[in-house]
PDB file of C-alpha atoms in Angstrom:
ATOM      1  CA  THR F  29      22.083 -52.416 -26.743  1.00 91.00           C
ATOM      2  CA  ILE F  30      19.470 -50.267 -25.051  1.00 92.00           C
ATOM      3  CA  GLN F  31      17.705 -53.200 -23.654  1.00 94.00           C
ATOM      4  CA  ARG F  32      20.973 -54.593 -22.176  1.00 95.00           C
ATOM      5  CA  LEU F  33      21.790 -51.263 -20.647  1.00 95.00           C
ATOM      6  CA  LEU F  34      18.392 -51.022 -18.962  1.00 96.00           C
ATOM      7  CA  HIS F  35      18.204 -54.605 -17.850  1.00 96.00           C
ATOM      8  CA  PRO F  36      19.870 -54.182 -14.360  1.00 95.00           C
ATOM      9  CA  PHE F  37      17.354 -51.420 -13.554  1.00 96.00           C
ATOM     10  CA  MET F  38      14.231 -52.829 -15.352  1.00 96.00           C
ATOM     11  CA  PRO F  39      14.710 -56.597 -15.437  1.00 95.00           C
ATOM     12  CA  PHE F  40      11.098 -57.715 -16.054  1.00 96.00           C
ATOM     13  CA  ILE F  41      10.118 -55.142 -18.663  1.00 96.00           C
ATOM     14  CA  THR F  42      13.414 -55.569 -20.670  1.00 96.00           C
ATOM     15  CA  GLU F  43      13.139 -59.278 -20.545  1.00 96.00           C
ATOM     16  CA  GLU F  44       9.619 -59.134 -21.993  1.00 96.00           C
ATOM     17  CA  ILE F  45      10.614 -56.721 -24.723  1.00 96.00           C
ATOM     18  CA  TRP F  46      13.743 -58.865 -25.530  1.00 95.00           C
ATOM     19  CA  GLN F  47      11.554 -61.990 -25.968  1.00 95.00           C
ATOM     20  CA  THR F  48       9.100 -60.105 -28.133  1.00 95.00           C
ATOM     21  CA  LEU F  49      11.806 -58.728 -30.489  1.00 93.00           C
ATOM     22  CA  PRO F  50      14.130 -60.934 -32.634  1.00 92.00           C
ATOM     23  CA  HIS F  51      16.925 -61.915 -30.323  1.00 89.00           C
ATOM     24  CA  VAL F  52      19.799 -64.288 -29.686  1.00 87.00           C
ATOM     25  CA  GLY F  53      19.872 -66.825 -26.864  1.00 90.00           C
ATOM     26  CA  PRO F  54      17.145 -67.858 -24.399  1.00 93.00           C
ATOM     27  CA  SER F  55      17.180 -64.807 -22.227  1.00 95.00           C
ATOM     28  CA  ILE F  56      18.627 -61.278 -21.926  1.00 95.00           C
ATOM     29  CA  VAL F  57      20.070 -62.318 -18.600  1.00 94.00           C
ATOM     30  CA  ARG F  58      22.610 -64.426 -20.530  1.00 93.00           C
ATOM     31  CA  GLN F  59      23.652 -61.540 -22.776  1.00 94.00           C
ATOM     32  CA  PRO F  60      26.915 -59.569 -22.173  1.00 93.00           C
ATOM     33  CA  PHE F  61      26.644 -56.008 -20.812  1.00 94.00           C
ATOM     34  CA  PRO F  62      27.564 -53.451 -23.440  1.00 93.00           C
ATOM     35  CA  VAL F  63      31.184 -52.287 -23.453  1.00 92.00           C
ATOM     36  CA  ASP F  64      32.421 -48.790 -24.015  1.00 89.00           C
ATOM     37  CA  ARG F  65      32.644 -47.871 -27.794  1.00 88.00           C
ATOM     38  CA  PRO F  66      35.109 -44.900 -28.170  1.00 90.00           C
ATOM     39  CA  GLU F  67      34.016 -44.390 -31.779  1.00 89.00           C
ATOM     40  CA  TRP F  68      30.521 -43.532 -30.467  1.00 85.00           C
ATOM     41  CA  ASP F  69      31.849 -40.570 -28.435  1.00 89.00           C
ATOM     42  CA  ALA F  70      30.406 -37.292 -29.743  1.00 90.00           C
ATOM     43  CA  LYS F  71      31.959 -34.419 -27.803  1.00 92.00           C
ATOM     44  CA  ASP F  72      30.563 -31.877 -30.259  1.00 92.00           C
ATOM     45  CA  ALA F  73      27.051 -33.120 -29.681  1.00 93.00           C
ATOM     46  CA  GLU F  74      27.470 -33.116 -25.993  1.00 94.00           C
ATOM     47  CA  GLU F  75      28.695 -29.464 -26.007  1.00 93.00           C
ATOM     48  CA  LEU F  76      25.858 -28.476 -28.318  1.00 95.00           C
ATOM     49  CA  PHE F  77      23.331 -30.062 -26.011  1.00 95.00           C
ATOM     50  CA  ALA F  78      24.821 -28.532 -22.962  1.00 94.00           C
ATOM     51  CA  LEU F  79      24.535 -25.112 -24.632  1.00 95.00           C
ATOM     52  CA  LEU F  80      20.878 -25.905 -25.634  1.00 96.00           C
ATOM     53  CA  ASP F  81      20.160 -26.886 -21.968  1.00 95.00           C
ATOM     54  CA  ARG F  82      21.838 -23.760 -20.569  1.00 94.00           C
ATOM     55  CA  THR F  83      20.019 -21.498 -23.035  1.00 95.00           C
ATOM     56  CA  VAL F  84      16.571 -22.920 -22.538  1.00 95.00           C
ATOM     57  CA  SER F  85      16.985 -22.977 -18.772  1.00 94.00           C
ATOM     58  CA  THR F  86      17.893 -19.324 -18.693  1.00 94.00           C
ATOM     59  CA  MET F  87      14.914 -18.486 -20.985  1.00 94.00           C
ATOM     60  CA  ARG F  88      12.562 -20.466 -18.679  1.00 93.00           C
ATOM     61  CA  MET F  89      13.872 -18.523 -15.713  1.00 93.00           C
ATOM     62  CA  GLY F  90      13.112 -15.280 -17.432  1.00 93.00           C
ATOM     63  CA  ARG F  91       9.626 -16.521 -18.227  1.00 93.00           C
ATOM     64  CA  SER F  92       9.156 -17.562 -14.578  1.00 92.00           C
ATOM     65  CA  LEU F  93      10.387 -14.200 -13.161  1.00 93.00           C
ATOM     66  CA  LEU F  94       7.929 -12.295 -15.345  1.00 94.00           C
ATOM     67  CA  ASN F  95       5.130 -14.801 -14.505  1.00 92.00           C
ATOM     68  CA  TYR F  96       4.206 -15.572 -18.127  1.00 93.00           C
ATOM     69  CA  PRO F  97       2.051 -18.663 -18.615  1.00 89.00           C
ATOM     70  CA  PRO F  98       3.979 -21.661 -19.787  1.00 84.00           C
ATOM     71  CA  GLY F  99       2.181 -21.773 -23.145  1.00 85.00           C
ATOM     72  CA  LYS F 100       2.343 -18.110 -24.016  1.00 91.00           C
ATOM     73  CA  ALA F 101       4.511 -17.430 -27.156  1.00 92.00           C
ATOM     74  CA  LEU F 102       7.238 -14.942 -26.239  1.00 93.00           C
ATOM     75  CA  ALA F 103       9.932 -12.975 -28.039  1.00 92.00           C
ATOM     76  CA  PHE F 104      13.510 -13.816 -27.072  1.00 95.00           C
ATOM     77  CA  GLN F 105      16.861 -12.326 -28.103  1.00 95.00           C
ATOM     78  CA  ILE F 106      20.081 -14.354 -27.489  1.00 95.00           C
ATOM     79  CA  SER F 107      23.685 -13.429 -27.862  1.00 93.00           C
ATOM     80  CA  ALA F 108      26.948 -15.080 -26.832  1.00 93.00           C
ATOM     81  CA  VAL F 109      30.379 -13.668 -25.936  1.00 91.00           C
ATOM     82  CA  GLU F 110      32.123 -16.414 -27.883  1.00 91.00           C
ATOM     83  CA  THR F 111      31.792 -16.289 -31.710  1.00 91.00           C
ATOM     84  CA  SER F 112      31.759 -20.140 -31.824  1.00 92.00           C
ATOM     85  CA  GLU F 113      28.847 -20.238 -29.378  1.00 93.00           C
ATOM     86  CA  GLY F 114      26.969 -17.647 -31.508  1.00 92.00           C
ATOM     87  CA  HIS F 115      27.276 -19.908 -34.463  1.00 93.00           C
ATOM     88  CA  ALA F 116      26.231 -22.948 -32.400  1.00 95.00           C
ATOM     89  CA  LEU F 117      23.176 -21.062 -31.197  1.00 95.00           C
ATOM     90  CA  ALA F 118      22.158 -20.185 -34.778  1.00 94.00           C
ATOM     91  CA  GLN F 119      22.589 -23.925 -35.532  1.00 94.00           C
ATOM     92  CA  ILE F 120      20.117 -24.997 -32.847  1.00 95.00           C
ATOM     93  CA  ARG F 121      17.829 -21.895 -33.093  1.00 95.00           C
ATOM     94  CA  GLN F 122      14.765 -23.960 -34.116  1.00 95.00           C
ATOM     95  CA  HIS F 123      15.203 -26.364 -31.212  1.00 96.00           C
ATOM     96  CA  ILE F 124      15.601 -23.485 -28.810  1.00 96.00           C
ATOM     97  CA  ALA F 125      12.405 -21.832 -30.084  1.00 95.00           C
ATOM     98  CA  HIS F 126      10.382 -25.025 -29.821  1.00 95.00           C
ATOM     99  CA  LEU F 127      11.512 -25.728 -26.287  1.00 95.00           C
ATOM    100  CA  ALA F 128      11.149 -22.125 -25.110  1.00 92.00           C
ATOM    101  CA  ARG F 129       7.756 -21.632 -26.877  1.00 92.00           C
ATOM    102  CA  GLY F 130       8.513 -18.400 -28.728  1.00 91.00           C
ATOM    103  CA  THR F 131      10.408 -16.562 -31.427  1.00 93.00           C
ATOM    104  CA  VAL F 132      14.138 -16.380 -31.101  1.00 94.00           C
ATOM    105  CA  SER F 133      16.594 -13.865 -32.586  1.00 93.00           C
ATOM    106  CA  ILE F 134      20.294 -14.706 -32.428  1.00 93.00           C
ATOM    107  CA  GLU F 135      22.736 -11.834 -32.045  1.00 88.00           C
ATOM    108  CA  PRO F 136      19.987  -9.246 -32.827  1.00 83.00           C
ATOM    109  CA  SER F 137      21.249  -5.866 -34.351  1.00 79.00           C
ATOM    110  CA  LYS F 138      18.536  -3.935 -32.483  1.00 82.00           C
ATOM    111  CA  PRO F 139      17.462  -4.749 -28.875  1.00 78.00           C
ATOM    112  CA  MET F 140      13.748  -4.899 -27.938  1.00 83.00           C
ATOM    113  CA  PRO F 141      12.606  -1.681 -26.192  1.00 83.00           C
ATOM    114  CA  ARG F 142      11.558  -3.280 -22.904  1.00 89.00           C
ATOM    115  CA  THR F 143      13.723  -6.297 -22.100  1.00 92.00           C
ATOM    116  CA  LEU F 144      14.742  -8.277 -19.151  1.00 94.00           C
ATOM    117  CA  SER F 145      18.236  -9.535 -19.852  1.00 94.00           C
ATOM    118  CA  LEU F 146      19.693 -12.556 -18.060  1.00 94.00           C
ATOM    119  CA  ALA F 147      23.477 -13.060 -18.474  1.00 92.00           C
ATOM    120  CA  THR F 148      25.184 -16.202 -17.355  1.00 89.00           C
ATOM    121  CA  GLU F 149      28.392 -18.080 -18.404  1.00 88.00           C
ATOM    122  CA  GLY F 150      28.998 -15.973 -21.514  1.00 90.00           C
ATOM    123  CA  LEU F 151      25.387 -16.136 -22.660  1.00 93.00           C
ATOM    124  CA  SER F 152      22.814 -13.345 -22.618  1.00 93.00           C
ATOM    125  CA  VAL F 153      19.137 -13.986 -22.995  1.00 95.00           C
ATOM    126  CA  GLY F 154      16.642 -11.156 -23.361  1.00 94.00           C
ATOM    127  CA  VAL F 155      12.914 -11.612 -22.656  1.00 94.00           C
ATOM    128  CA  GLY F 156      10.419  -9.043 -23.839  1.00 91.00           C
ATOM    129  CA  VAL F 157       8.577  -7.254 -21.063  1.00 92.00           C
ATOM    130  CA  GLU F 158       4.965  -6.850 -22.264  1.00 89.00           C
ATOM    131  CA  GLY F 159       2.685  -4.088 -21.133  1.00 84.00           C
ATOM    132  CA  ASP F 160       0.472  -6.363 -19.080  1.00 85.00           C
ATOM    133  CA  VAL F 161       3.258  -7.549 -16.821  1.00 90.00           C
ATOM    134  CA  GLU F 162       2.734  -6.375 -13.269  1.00 92.00           C
ATOM    135  CA  LEU F 163       6.210  -5.085 -12.556  1.00 93.00           C
ATOM    136  CA  GLN F 164       5.687  -4.526  -8.765  1.00 93.00           C
ATOM    137  CA  LYS F 165       4.640  -8.166  -8.325  1.00 93.00           C
ATOM    138  CA  VAL F 166       7.669  -9.171 -10.350  1.00 94.00           C
ATOM    139  CA  LEU F 167       9.857  -7.159  -8.100  1.00 94.00           C
ATOM    140  CA  ASP F 168       8.202  -8.656  -4.984  1.00 94.00           C
ATOM    141  CA  ARG F 169       8.733 -12.119  -6.367  1.00 93.00           C
ATOM    142  CA  ILE F 170      12.387 -11.524  -7.165  1.00 94.00           C
ATOM    143  CA  THR F 171      12.942 -10.054  -3.693  1.00 94.00           C
ATOM    144  CA  LYS F 172      11.421 -13.068  -2.084  1.00 95.00           C
ATOM    145  CA  GLN F 173      13.541 -15.487  -4.174  1.00 94.00           C
ATOM    146  CA  MET F 174      16.704 -13.560  -3.335  1.00 95.00           C
ATOM    147  CA  GLU F 175      15.936 -13.880   0.430  1.00 97.00           C
ATOM    148  CA  GLU F 176      15.180 -17.640   0.130  1.00 96.00           C
ATOM    149  CA  GLY F 177      18.407 -18.106  -1.771  1.00 95.00           C
ATOM    150  CA  ARG F 178      20.445 -16.215   0.797  1.00 95.00           C
ATOM    151  CA  LYS F 179      19.044 -18.351   3.572  1.00 96.00           C
ATOM    152  CA  GLU F 180      19.701 -21.606   1.593  1.00 96.00           C
ATOM    153  CA  ALA F 181      23.315 -20.399   0.723  1.00 95.00           C
ATOM    154  CA  ALA F 182      24.042 -19.659   4.395  1.00 95.00           C
ATOM    155  CA  ARG F 183      22.772 -23.035   5.365  1.00 95.00           C
ATOM    156  CA  LEU F 184      25.014 -24.863   2.812  1.00 95.00           C
ATOM    157  CA  ASP F 185      27.989 -22.647   3.608  1.00 94.00           C
ATOM    158  CA  GLY F 186      27.587 -23.531   7.255  1.00 94.00           C
ATOM    159  CA  LYS F 187      27.613 -27.233   6.477  1.00 93.00           C
ATOM    160  CA  LEU F 188      30.694 -26.944   4.180  1.00 94.00           C
ATOM    161  CA  SER F 189      32.537 -24.913   6.804  1.00 94.00           C
ATOM    162  CA  ASN F 190      31.921 -27.659   9.291  1.00 94.00           C
ATOM    163  CA  GLU F 191      35.106 -29.765   9.244  1.00 92.00           C
ATOM    164  CA  ASP F 192      33.299 -32.781  10.880  1.00 93.00           C
ATOM    165  CA  PHE F 193      30.727 -32.730   7.986  1.00 92.00           C
ATOM    166  CA  VAL F 194      33.331 -32.488   5.248  1.00 92.00           C
ATOM    167  CA  ALA F 195      35.472 -35.232   6.819  1.00 92.00           C
ATOM    168  CA  LYS F 196      32.664 -37.771   7.512  1.00 91.00           C
ATOM    169  CA  ALA F 197      30.221 -37.190   4.683  1.00 92.00           C
ATOM    170  CA  PRO F 198      30.684 -39.270   1.459  1.00 93.00           C
ATOM    171  CA  PRO F 199      32.742 -37.268  -1.149  1.00 92.00           C
ATOM    172  CA  ASP F 200      29.903 -37.326  -3.606  1.00 94.00           C
ATOM    173  CA  VAL F 201      27.570 -35.778  -1.035  1.00 93.00           C
ATOM    174  CA  VAL F 202      30.059 -32.953  -0.319  1.00 94.00           C
ATOM    175  CA  ALA F 203      30.653 -32.371  -4.029  1.00 94.00           C
ATOM    176  CA  GLU F 204      26.820 -32.129  -4.515  1.00 95.00           C
ATOM    177  CA  GLN F 205      26.522 -29.552  -1.697  1.00 95.00           C
ATOM    178  CA  ARG F 206      29.344 -27.462  -3.224  1.00 95.00           C
ATOM    179  CA  GLN F 207      27.776 -27.653  -6.660  1.00 95.00           C
ATOM    180  CA  ARG F 208      24.395 -26.578  -5.175  1.00 95.00           C
ATOM    181  CA  LEU F 209      26.064 -23.562  -3.476  1.00 95.00           C
ATOM    182  CA  SER F 210      27.825 -22.643  -6.695  1.00 94.00           C
ATOM    183  CA  THR F 211      24.436 -22.803  -8.594  1.00 91.00           C
ATOM    184  CA  LEU F 212      22.876 -20.670  -5.877  1.00 93.00           C
ATOM    185  CA  SER F 213      25.498 -18.095  -6.255  1.00 93.00           C
ATOM    186  CA  LYS F 214      24.980 -17.811 -10.006  1.00 91.00           C
ATOM    187  CA  ASP F 215      21.195 -17.593  -9.430  1.00 92.00           C
ATOM    188  CA  GLN F 216      21.615 -14.751  -6.905  1.00 94.00           C
ATOM    189  CA  GLU F 217      23.658 -12.847  -9.454  1.00 93.00           C
ATOM    190  CA  LEU F 218      20.901 -13.198 -12.037  1.00 93.00           C
ATOM    191  CA  LEU F 219      18.280 -12.158  -9.507  1.00 94.00           C
ATOM    192  CA  ARG F 220      20.237  -9.087  -8.416  1.00 95.00           C
ATOM    193  CA  SER F 221      20.612  -8.095 -12.034  1.00 95.00           C
ATOM    194  CA  SER F 222      16.950  -8.705 -12.707  1.00 95.00           C
ATOM    195  CA  GLU F 223      15.989  -6.621  -9.688  1.00 95.00           C
ATOM    196  CA  ALA F 224      17.953  -3.668 -10.858  1.00 95.00           C
ATOM    197  CA  GLN F 225      16.455  -3.932 -14.417  1.00 94.00           C
ATOM    198  CA  ILE F 226      12.885  -4.143 -13.162  1.00 94.00           C
ATOM    199  CA  ARG F 227      13.415  -1.094 -10.897  1.00 94.00           C
ATOM    200  CA  ARG F 228      14.776   0.804 -13.845  1.00 92.00           C
ATOM    201  CA  ILE F 229      11.809  -0.134 -16.024  1.00 91.00           C
ATOM    202  CA  LEU F 230       9.412   0.904 -13.141  1.00 89.00           C
ATOM    203  CA  THR F 231      10.837   4.418 -13.338  1.00 88.00           C
ATOM    204  CA  GLU F 232      10.309   4.827 -17.107  1.00 83.00           C
ATOM    205  CA  PRO F 233       7.343   6.961 -18.249  1.00 76.00           C
ATOM    206  CA  GLY F 234       4.183   4.995 -18.699  1.00 66.00           C
ATOM    207  CA  SER F 235       5.276   2.015 -16.530  1.00 63.00           C
TER     208      SER F 235
END
């Protein structure tokens, strides 16, 4: 089934693999393309993967903002507004920890003392701010990203406000631009919140 799905995009490789494996007929070209199998739908798995993707993406954003090396093991705390999502996070905690390279606490009873919290779509991810983090550089980096985001959002908003562009551009292009603008808006909210938190940590004794 996988070979038949890939064949229109990778004809030579899939034909070679097809001929190597036990098969029916002289060529994969003569085989019917797979049809939809409703019994294979797994909405629960899709929702769980979407939650995993959203969580790990947010954790990686926190790692990037604090300029931690990709391989450095970090401490994360995760909580969800919805109880069902909290249970789902606990179910996939090991996968989250593996992808984010760190230890993960779900719905912690006690927050870490110095934490950068990123909240998005009913999910809150806390990243420990260690003593060797150069907070002023973090703040400068956040400020720069916010300015770049504002410029890009203004550019996209200008395009989408142009009636000629909306009327003449393919619908999928317009939808993509709107989705990009929505994503930028959410990123800007996270950056504004992060900026406020870093400024607060900077004023704490010993920072």
